[in-house]
Short mmCIF file of C-alpha atoms in Angstrom, two decimals:
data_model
loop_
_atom_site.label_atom_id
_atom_site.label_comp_id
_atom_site.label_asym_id
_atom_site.label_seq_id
_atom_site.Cartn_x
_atom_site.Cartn_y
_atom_site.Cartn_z
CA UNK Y 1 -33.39 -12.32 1.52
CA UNK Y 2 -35.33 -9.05 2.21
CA UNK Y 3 -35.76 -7.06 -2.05
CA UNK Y 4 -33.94 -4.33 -1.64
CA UNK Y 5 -36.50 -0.66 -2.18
CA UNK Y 6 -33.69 1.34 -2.71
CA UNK Y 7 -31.62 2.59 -5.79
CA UNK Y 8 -27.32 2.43 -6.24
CA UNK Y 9 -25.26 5.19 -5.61
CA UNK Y 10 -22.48 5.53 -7.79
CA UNK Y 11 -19.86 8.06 -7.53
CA UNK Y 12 -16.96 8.85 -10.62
CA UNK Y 13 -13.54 9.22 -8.47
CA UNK Y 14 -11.64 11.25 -10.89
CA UNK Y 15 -7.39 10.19 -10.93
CA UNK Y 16 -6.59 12.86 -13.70
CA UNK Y 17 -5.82 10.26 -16.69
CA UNK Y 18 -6.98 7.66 -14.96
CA UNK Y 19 -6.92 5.19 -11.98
CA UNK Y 20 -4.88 2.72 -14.44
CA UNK Y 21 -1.11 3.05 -13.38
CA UNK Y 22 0.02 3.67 -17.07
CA UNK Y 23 -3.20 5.77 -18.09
CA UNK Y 24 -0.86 8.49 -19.49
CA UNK Y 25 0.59 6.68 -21.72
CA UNK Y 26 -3.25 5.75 -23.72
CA UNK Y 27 -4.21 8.56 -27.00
CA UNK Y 28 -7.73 7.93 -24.96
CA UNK Y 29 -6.28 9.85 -21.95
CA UNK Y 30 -6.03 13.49 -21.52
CA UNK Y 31 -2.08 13.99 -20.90
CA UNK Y 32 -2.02 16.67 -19.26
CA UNK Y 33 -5.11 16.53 -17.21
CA UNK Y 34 -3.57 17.33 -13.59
CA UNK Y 35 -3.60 21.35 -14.42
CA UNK Y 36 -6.14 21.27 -17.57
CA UNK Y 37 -9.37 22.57 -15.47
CA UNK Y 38 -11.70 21.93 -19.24
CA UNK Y 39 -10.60 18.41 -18.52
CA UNK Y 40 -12.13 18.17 -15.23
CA UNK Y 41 -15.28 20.66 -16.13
CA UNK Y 42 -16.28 18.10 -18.96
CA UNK Y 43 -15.85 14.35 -17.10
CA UNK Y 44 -17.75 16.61 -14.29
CA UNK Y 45 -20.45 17.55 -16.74
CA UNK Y 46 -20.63 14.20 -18.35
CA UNK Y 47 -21.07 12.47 -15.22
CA UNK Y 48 -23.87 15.20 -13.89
CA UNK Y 49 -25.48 14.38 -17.65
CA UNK Y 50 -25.47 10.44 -16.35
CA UNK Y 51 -26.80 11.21 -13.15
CA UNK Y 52 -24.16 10.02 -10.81
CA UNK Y 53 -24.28 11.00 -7.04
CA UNK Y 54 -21.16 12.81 -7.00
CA UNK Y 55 -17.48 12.98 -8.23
CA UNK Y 56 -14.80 12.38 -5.89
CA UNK Y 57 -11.12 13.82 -6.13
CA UNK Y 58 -8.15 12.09 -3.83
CA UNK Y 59 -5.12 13.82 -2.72
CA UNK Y 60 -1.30 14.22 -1.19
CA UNK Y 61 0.02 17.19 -0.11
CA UNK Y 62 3.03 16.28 -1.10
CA UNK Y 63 4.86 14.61 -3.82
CA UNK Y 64 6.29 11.26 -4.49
CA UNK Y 65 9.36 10.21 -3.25
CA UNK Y 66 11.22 7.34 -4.06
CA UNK Y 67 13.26 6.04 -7.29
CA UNK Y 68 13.18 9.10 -9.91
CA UNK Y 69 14.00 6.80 -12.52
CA UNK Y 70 10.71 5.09 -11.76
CA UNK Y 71 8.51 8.22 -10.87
CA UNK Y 72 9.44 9.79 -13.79
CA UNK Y 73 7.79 7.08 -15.75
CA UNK Y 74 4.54 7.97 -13.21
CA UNK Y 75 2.81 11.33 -12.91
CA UNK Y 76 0.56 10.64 -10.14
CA UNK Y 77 0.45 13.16 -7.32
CA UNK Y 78 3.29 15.01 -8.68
CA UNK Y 79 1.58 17.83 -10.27
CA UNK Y 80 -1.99 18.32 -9.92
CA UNK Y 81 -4.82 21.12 -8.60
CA UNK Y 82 -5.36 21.58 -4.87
CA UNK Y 83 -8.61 19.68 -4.86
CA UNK Y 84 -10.73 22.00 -2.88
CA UNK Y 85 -9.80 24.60 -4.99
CA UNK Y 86 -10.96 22.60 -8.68
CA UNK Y 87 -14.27 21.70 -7.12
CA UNK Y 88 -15.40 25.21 -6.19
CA UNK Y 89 -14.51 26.32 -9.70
CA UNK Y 90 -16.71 23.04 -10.76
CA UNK Y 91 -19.05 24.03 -8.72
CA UNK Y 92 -20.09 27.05 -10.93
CA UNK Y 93 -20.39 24.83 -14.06
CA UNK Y 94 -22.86 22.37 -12.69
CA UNK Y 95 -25.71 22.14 -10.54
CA UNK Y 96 -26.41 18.56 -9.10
CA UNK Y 97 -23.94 16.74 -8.93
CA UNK Y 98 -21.96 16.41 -5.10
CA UNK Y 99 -18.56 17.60 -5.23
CA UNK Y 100 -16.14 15.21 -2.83
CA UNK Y 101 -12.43 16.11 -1.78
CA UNK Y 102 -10.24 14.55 0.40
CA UNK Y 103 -8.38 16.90 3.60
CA UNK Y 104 -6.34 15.04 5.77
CA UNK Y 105 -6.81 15.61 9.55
CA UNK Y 106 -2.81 15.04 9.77
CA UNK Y 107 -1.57 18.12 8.52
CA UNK Y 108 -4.44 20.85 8.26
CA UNK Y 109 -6.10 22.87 11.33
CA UNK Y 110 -9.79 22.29 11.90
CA UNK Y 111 -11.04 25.71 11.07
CA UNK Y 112 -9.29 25.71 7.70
CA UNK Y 113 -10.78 22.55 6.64
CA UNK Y 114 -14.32 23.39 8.20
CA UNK Y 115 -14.28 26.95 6.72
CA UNK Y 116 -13.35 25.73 3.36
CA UNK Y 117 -15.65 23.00 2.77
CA UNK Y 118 -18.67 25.32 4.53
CA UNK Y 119 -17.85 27.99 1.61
CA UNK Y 120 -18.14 25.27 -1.00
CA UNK Y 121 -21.40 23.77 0.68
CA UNK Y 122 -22.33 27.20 0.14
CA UNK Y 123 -21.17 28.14 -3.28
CA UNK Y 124 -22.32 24.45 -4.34
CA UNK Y 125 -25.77 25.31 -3.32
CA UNK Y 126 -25.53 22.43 -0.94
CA UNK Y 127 -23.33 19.70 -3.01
CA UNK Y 128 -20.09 19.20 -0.80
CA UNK Y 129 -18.31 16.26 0.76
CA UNK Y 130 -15.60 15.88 2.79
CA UNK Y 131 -13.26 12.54 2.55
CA UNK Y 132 -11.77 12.48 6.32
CA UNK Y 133 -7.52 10.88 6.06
CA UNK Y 134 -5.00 10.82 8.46
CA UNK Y 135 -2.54 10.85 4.91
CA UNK Y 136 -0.72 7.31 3.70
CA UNK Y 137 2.17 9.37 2.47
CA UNK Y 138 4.68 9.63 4.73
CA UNK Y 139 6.58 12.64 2.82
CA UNK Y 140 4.03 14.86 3.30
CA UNK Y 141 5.56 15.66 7.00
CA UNK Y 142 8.55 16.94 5.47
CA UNK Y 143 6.19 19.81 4.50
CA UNK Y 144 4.65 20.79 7.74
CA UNK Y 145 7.95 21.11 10.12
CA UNK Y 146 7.98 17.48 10.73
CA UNK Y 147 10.52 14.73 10.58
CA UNK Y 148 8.10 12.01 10.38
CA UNK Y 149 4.56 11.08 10.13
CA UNK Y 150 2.33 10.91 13.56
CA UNK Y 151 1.90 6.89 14.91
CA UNK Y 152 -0.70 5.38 13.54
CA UNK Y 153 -2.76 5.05 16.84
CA UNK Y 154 -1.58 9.58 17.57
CA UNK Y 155 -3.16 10.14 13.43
CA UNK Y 156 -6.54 8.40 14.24
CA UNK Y 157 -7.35 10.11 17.25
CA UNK Y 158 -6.19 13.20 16.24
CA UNK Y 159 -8.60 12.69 13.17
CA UNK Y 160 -11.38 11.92 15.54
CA UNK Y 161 -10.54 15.20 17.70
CA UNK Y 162 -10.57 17.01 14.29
CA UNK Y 163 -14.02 15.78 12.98
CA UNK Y 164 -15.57 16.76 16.54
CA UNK Y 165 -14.10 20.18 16.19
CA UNK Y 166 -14.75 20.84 12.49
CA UNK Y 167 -18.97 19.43 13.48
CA UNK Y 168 -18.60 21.70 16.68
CA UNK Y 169 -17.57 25.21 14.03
CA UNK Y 170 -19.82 24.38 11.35
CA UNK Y 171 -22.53 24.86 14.32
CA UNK Y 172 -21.10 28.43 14.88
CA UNK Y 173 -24.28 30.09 13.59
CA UNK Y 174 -28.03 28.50 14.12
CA UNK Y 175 -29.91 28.32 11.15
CA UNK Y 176 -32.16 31.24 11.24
CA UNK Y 177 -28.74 33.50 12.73
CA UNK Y 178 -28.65 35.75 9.84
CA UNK Y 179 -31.80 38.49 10.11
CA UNK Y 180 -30.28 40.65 6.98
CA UNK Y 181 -33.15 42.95 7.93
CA UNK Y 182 -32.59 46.46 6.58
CA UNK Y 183 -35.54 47.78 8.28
CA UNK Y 184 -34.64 46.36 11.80
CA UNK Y 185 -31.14 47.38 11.08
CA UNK Y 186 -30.05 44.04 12.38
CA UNK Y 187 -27.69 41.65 10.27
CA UNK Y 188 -27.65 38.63 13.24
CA UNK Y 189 -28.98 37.18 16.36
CA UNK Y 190 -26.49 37.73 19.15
CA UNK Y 191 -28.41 34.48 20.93
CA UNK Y 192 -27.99 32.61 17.79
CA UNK Y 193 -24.11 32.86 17.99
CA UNK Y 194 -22.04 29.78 19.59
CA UNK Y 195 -18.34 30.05 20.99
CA UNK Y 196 -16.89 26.23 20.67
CA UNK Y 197 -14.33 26.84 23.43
CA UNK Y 198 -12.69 23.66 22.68
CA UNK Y 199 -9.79 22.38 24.11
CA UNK Y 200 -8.56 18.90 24.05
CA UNK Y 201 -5.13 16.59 23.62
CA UNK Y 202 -4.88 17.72 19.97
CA UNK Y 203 -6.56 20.84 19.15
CA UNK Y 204 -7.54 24.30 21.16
CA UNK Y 205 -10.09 26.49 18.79
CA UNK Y 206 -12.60 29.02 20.31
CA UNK Y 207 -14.78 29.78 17.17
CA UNK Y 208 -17.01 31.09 16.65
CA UNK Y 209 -16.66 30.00 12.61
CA UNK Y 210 -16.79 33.25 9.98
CA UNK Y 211 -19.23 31.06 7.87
CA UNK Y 212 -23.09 31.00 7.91
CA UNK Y 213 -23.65 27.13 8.70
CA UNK Y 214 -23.55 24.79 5.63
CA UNK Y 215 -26.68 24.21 3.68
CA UNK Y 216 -26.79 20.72 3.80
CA UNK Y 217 -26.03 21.30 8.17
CA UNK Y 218 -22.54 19.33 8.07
CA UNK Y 219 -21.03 18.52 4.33
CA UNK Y 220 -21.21 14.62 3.78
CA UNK Y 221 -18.64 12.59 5.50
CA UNK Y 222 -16.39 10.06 3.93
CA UNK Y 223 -13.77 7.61 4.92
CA UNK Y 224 -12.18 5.22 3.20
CA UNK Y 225 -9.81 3.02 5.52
CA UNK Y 226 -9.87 -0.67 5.85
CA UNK Y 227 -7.82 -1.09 9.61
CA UNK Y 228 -9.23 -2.17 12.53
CA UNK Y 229 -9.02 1.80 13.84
CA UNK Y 230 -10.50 2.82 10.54
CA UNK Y 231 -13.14 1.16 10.72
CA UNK Y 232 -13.88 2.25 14.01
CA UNK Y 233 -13.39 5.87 13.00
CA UNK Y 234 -15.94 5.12 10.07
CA UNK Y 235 -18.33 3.49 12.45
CA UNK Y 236 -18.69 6.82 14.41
CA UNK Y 237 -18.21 9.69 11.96
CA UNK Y 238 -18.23 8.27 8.53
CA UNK Y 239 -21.54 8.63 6.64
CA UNK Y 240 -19.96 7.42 3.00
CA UNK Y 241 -17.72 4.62 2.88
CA UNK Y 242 -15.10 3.81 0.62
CA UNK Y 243 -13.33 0.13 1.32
CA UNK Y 244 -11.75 -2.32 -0.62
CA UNK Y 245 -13.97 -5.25 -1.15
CA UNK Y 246 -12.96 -8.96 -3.35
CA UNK Y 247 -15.20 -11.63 -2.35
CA UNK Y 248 -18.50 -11.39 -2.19
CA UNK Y 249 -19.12 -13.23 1.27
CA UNK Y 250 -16.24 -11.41 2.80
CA UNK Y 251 -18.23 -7.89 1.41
CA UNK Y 252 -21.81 -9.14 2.68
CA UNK Y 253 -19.89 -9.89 6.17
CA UNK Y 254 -18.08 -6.05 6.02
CA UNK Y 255 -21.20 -4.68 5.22
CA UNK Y 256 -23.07 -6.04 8.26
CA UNK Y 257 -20.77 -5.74 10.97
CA UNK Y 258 -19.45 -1.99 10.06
CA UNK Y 259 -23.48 -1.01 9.84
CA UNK Y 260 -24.28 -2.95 13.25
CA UNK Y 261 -21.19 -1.42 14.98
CA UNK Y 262 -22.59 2.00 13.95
CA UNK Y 263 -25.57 1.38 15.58
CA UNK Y 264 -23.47 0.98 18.89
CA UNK Y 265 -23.25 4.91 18.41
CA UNK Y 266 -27.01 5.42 17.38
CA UNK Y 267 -26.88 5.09 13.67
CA UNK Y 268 -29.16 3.68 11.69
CA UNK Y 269 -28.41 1.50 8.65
CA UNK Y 270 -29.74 3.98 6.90
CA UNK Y 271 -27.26 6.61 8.15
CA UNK Y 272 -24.06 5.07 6.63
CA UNK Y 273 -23.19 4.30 2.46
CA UNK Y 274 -21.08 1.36 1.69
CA UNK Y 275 -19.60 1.95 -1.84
CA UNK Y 276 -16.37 0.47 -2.24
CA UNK Y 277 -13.89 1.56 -5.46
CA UNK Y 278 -14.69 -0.47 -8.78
CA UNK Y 279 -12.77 -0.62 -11.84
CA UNK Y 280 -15.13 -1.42 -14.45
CA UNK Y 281 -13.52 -2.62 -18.19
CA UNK Y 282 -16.23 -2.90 -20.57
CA UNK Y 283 -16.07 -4.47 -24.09
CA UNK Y 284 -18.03 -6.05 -26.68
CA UNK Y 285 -16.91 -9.05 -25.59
CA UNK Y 286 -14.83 -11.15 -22.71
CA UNK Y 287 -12.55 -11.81 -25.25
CA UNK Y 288 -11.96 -7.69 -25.71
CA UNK Y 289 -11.97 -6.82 -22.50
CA UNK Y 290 -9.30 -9.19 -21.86
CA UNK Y 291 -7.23 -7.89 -24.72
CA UNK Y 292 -8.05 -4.48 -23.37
CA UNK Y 293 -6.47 -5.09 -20.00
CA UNK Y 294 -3.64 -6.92 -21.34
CA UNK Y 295 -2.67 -4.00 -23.35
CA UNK Y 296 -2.76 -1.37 -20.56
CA UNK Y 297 -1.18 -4.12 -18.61
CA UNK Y 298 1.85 -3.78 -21.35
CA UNK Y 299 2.47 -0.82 -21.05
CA UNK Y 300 3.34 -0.64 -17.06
CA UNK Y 301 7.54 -0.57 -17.09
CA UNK Y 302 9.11 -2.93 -14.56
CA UNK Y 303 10.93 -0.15 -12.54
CA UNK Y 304 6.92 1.56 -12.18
CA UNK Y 305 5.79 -1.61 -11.02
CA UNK Y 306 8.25 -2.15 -8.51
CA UNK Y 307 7.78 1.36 -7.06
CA UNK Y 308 4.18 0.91 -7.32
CA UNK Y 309 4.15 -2.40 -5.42
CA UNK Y 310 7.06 -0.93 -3.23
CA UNK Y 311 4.43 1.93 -2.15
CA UNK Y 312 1.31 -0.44 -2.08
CA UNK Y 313 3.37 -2.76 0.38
CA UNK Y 314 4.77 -0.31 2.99
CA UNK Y 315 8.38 0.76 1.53
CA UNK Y 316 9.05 -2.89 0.85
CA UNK Y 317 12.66 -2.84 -1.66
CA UNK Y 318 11.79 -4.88 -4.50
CA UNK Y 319 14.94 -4.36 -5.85
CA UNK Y 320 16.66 -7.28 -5.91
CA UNK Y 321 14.14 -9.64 -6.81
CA UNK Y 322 13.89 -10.52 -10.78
CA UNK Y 323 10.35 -9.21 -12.09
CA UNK Y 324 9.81 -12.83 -13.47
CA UNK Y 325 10.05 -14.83 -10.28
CA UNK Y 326 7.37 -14.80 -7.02
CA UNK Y 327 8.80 -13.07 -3.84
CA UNK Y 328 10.40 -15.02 -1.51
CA UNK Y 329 7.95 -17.14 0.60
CA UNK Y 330 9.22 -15.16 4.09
CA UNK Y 331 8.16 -12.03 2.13
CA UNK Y 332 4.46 -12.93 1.29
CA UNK Y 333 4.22 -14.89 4.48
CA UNK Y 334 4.64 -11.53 6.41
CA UNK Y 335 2.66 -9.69 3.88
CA UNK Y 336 -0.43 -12.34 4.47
CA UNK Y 337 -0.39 -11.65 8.50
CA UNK Y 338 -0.42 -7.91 7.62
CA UNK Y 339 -4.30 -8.83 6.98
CA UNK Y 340 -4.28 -5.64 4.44
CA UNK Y 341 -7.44 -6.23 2.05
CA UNK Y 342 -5.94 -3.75 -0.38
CA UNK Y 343 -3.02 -5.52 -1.21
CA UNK Y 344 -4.21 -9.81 0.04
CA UNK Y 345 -5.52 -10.71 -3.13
CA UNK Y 346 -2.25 -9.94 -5.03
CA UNK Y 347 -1.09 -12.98 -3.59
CA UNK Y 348 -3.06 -15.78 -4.60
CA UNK Y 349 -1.68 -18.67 -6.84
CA UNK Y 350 1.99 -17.77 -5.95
CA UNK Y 351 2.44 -14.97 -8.34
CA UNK Y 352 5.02 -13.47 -9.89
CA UNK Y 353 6.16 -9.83 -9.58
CA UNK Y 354 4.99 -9.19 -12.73
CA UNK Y 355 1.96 -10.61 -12.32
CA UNK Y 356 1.72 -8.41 -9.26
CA UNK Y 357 2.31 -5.45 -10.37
CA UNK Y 358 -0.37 -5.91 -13.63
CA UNK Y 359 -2.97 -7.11 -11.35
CA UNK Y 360 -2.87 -4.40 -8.82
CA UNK Y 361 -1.79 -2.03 -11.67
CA UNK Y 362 -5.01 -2.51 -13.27
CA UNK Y 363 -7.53 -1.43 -10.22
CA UNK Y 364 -5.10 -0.07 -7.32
CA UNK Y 365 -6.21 -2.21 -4.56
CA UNK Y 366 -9.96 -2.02 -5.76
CA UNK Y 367 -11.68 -4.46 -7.51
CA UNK Y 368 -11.83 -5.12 -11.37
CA UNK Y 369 -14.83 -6.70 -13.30
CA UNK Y 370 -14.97 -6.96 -17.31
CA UNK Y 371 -17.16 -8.02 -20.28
CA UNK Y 372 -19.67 -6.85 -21.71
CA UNK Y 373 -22.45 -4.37 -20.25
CA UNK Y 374 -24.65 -7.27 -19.47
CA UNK Y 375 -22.61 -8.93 -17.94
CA UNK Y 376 -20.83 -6.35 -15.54
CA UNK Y 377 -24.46 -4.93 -14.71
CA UNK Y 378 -25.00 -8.94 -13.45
CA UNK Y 379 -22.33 -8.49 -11.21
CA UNK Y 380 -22.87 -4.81 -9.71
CA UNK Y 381 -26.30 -6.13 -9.14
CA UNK Y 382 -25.81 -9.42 -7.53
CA UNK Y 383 -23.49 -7.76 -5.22
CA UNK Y 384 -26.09 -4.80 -4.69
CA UNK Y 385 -29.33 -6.85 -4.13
CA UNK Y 386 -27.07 -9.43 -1.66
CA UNK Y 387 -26.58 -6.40 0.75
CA UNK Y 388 -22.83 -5.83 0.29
CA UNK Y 389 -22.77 -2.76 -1.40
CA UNK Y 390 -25.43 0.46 -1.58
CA UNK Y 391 -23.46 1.55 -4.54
CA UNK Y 392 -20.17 2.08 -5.98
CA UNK Y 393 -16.92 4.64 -6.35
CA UNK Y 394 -16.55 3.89 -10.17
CA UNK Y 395 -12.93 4.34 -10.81
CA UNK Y 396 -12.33 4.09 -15.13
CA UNK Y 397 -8.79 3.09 -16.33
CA UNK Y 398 -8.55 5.48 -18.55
CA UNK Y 399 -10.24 9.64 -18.71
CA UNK Y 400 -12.10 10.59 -20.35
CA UNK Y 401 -12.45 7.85 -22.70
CA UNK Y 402 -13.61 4.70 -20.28
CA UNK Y 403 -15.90 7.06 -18.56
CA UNK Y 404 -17.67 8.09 -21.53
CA UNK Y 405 -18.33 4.47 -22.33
CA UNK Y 406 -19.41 3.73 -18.79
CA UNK Y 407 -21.66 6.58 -19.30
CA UNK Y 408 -22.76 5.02 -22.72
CA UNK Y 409 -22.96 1.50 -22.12
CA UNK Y 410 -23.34 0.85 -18.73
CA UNK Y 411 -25.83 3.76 -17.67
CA UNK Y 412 -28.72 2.83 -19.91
CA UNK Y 413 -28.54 -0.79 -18.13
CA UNK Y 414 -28.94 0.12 -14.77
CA UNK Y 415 -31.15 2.89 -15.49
CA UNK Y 416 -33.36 -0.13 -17.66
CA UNK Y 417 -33.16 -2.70 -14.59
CA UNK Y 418 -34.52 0.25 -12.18
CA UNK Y 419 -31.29 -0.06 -10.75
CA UNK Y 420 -30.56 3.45 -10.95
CA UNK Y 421 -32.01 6.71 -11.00
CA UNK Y 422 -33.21 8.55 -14.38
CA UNK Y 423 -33.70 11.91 -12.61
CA UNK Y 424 -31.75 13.13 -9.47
CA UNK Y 425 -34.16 13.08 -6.41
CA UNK Y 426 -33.07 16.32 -4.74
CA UNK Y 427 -30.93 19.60 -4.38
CA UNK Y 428 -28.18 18.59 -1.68
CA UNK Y 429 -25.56 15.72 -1.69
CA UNK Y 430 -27.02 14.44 1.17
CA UNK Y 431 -30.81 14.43 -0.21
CA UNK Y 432 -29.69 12.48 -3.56
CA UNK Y 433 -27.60 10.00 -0.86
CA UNK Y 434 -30.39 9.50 1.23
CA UNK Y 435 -28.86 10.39 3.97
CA UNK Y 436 -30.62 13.54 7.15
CA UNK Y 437 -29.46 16.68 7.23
CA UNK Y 438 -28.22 16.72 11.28
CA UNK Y 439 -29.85 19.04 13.34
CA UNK Y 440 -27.07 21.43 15.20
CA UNK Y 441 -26.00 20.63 18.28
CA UNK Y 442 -27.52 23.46 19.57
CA UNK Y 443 -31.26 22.80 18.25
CA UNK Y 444 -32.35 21.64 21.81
CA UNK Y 445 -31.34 24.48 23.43
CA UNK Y 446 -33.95 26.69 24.94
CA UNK Y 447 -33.71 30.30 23.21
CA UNK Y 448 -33.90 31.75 26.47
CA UNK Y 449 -30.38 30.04 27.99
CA UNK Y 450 -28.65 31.14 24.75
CA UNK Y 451 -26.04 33.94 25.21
CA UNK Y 452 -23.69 34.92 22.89
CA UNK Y 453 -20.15 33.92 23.38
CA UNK Y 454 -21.20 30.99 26.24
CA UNK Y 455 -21.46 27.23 25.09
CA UNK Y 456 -24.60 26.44 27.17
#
């Protein structure tokens, strides 16, 4: 097997008390961290301290609906910042680390989302990244005139209309557009202008964009989905990918083909991250991080379980079935074809719903490694130097706490094995990723077929 040259990314993807499902209820979480913008400034600080790529924030434009008497037991996504809106304020109290949010192409317009994330490119210094969804909650069409959510097939190429637009506005202005001379009396270049003039199935937008064009060219893409259509999505666009991976053969495999099929649109290996979401529990012992997990694991009530398994599995009513007993064999039969990775590995051993709802509890369809530093770094590196990750979205159980002892405890390891980086290797997102600042789509035009207001 070819030594790999290259260092881990890791990224901190920031649930505000953390991505365990009963983080709130641990003195080591901040309770009231969905509207506390000092929480978010320090875990953002902390992780810049450690050196991480960048900190990623998910999101719902809408909230949860489904039992009260369960969500009230469950804050997630039911009050929280507008994430756009927290990272530009982050942006002004750090300076390296890349600042990832999540839009959904499902109910935005493409020159909102391109406009935004080209002012925080800008006001970052060059540190944005854009997490492309087609949304998983189905109540956010309530909020946007809609009875339901698009089909599944209508929400992927919509998205893939929407990244094309958002590339084609972000390439409003070329490079060198803005003269700002004072003694010339000229603020642009007229040729240096582009009108998009697009108009397809989903979207009609002229342009040009009222931003200069992003430092870093196009803010970093990331997608996350694990279908068939996400992945082909991800193979064109996505340059950051997050995935659920379990098995270490079945992540080597997922790591080859999605690379190889992105070289069916000209990509390079180089041109697309694999870090999938990792849960990392880390103790002085196996024995304590056991005891750790059980006790978060405790303090998940049934009726959040249910609705959290309910939501992980579709809208499946888990009502009637005792939390003691394994779902009917019908039930996880169906649930098996569904080929979801996120939710597959709940199922082994015939499980009860308990069991269920603790183990997927515990990560949220990502996986979950414990013990002691050594012993986790073992693992993140086995799976690193066997080509089936370039990194990892490190997702902590609880926050602040478990990030400052990842920080602590796991760092210093990596950082010791050469695994990871001591000092951050550039200014942008994109230069610490490793990943080419693309040229416009203008670049080979001849300056003398350029006028304003015509695509050439």
């Amino acid at each position: 097997m070819p030594t790999r040259k290259d260092q881990m990314r890791l990224g901190a993807f920031f649930h505000p008390t953390g991505h365990h499902v009963a983080a709130w209820l641990d003195p080591g979480s901040q309770i009231d961290a969905g509207t506390n913008f000092a929480h978010y400034a320090q875990m953002t600080q902390a992780a810049e301290a450690a050196k991480f790529d960048l900190v990623f924030l998910a999101d719902a434009i809408a909230t949860r609906d489904g039992n009260l008497q369960a969500l009230r037991r469950w804050p997630q996504y039911m009050a929280y910042f507008d994430p756009i809106t927290l990272l530009a304020g982050l942006a002004a109290v750090t300076k390296h680390i890349g600042l990832v949010a999540t839009a959904t192409t499902s109910f935005n317009e493409p020159y909102h989302v391109a406009r935004r994330f080209a002012s925080l490119d800008h006001i970052s210094g060059g540190r944005a990244g854009w997490n492309v969804v087609t949304s998983s909650n189905p109540s956010e069409a309530f909020n946007f005139g809609r009875d339901a959510h698009f089909g599944h097939t209508e929400r992927y190429e919509r998205a893939d209309e929407f990244v094309k637009v958002a590339k084609g506005l972000w390439d409003s202005w070329d490079d060198d557009a803005f003269l700002r001379d004072r003694a010339s009396s000229l603020y642009f270049d007229p040729e240096r202008i582009h009108f998009l003039n697009h108009k397809g199935k989903h979207f009609a937008v002229r342009g040009p964009l009222n931003v200069a064009r992003p430092p870093q060219g196009y803010p970093v893409l990331f997608q996350a989905s694990a279908s068939d259509t996400g992945k082909e999505l991800a193979a064109q666009i996505a340059e950051v990918v997050f995935t659920p991976l379990h098995d270490l053969e079945q992540a080597k495999k997922f790591y080859r083909q999605l690379k190889d099929h992105a070289g069916q649109y000209g990509r390079s290996d180089e041109d697309v991250v694999i870090m999938p979401g990792l849960n990392v529990v880390v103790a002085e012992s196996e024995k304590d991080a056991d005891e750790k997990i059980k006790y978060l694991q405790s303090l998940i009530h049934p009726d959040v379980g249910k609705e959290l398994l309910s939501t992980a599995l579709g809208g499946l009513d888990l009502s009637p079935y005792d939390v003691d007993e394994p779902l009917p064999e019908h039930i996880v039969e169906a649930e098996r074809r569904k080929n979801n990775s996120r939710v597959a590995y709940m199922f082994d051993g015939r499980p009860t719903l308990r069991q269920m709802y603790e183990t997927f509890g515990t990560g949220r369809g990502q996986r979950t490694i414990k013990g002691t530093p050594s012993s986790i770094v073992d693992q993140m590196q086995k799976w690193f130097e066997s080509f089936a990750v370039d990194g990892y979205l490190i997702q902590p159980p609880i926050l602040p706490a478990d990030l400052e002892e990842f920080n602590a405890r796991i760092i210093p390891e990596l950082q010791n094995r050469g695994l990871f980086r001591t000092e951050y290797a550039g200014r942008t997102l994109r230069e610490n990723l490793g990943l080419k600042r693309p040229p416009s789509m203008y670049a080979a035009e001849p300056a003398t077929s350029r006028r304003a207001g015509v695509r050439v």
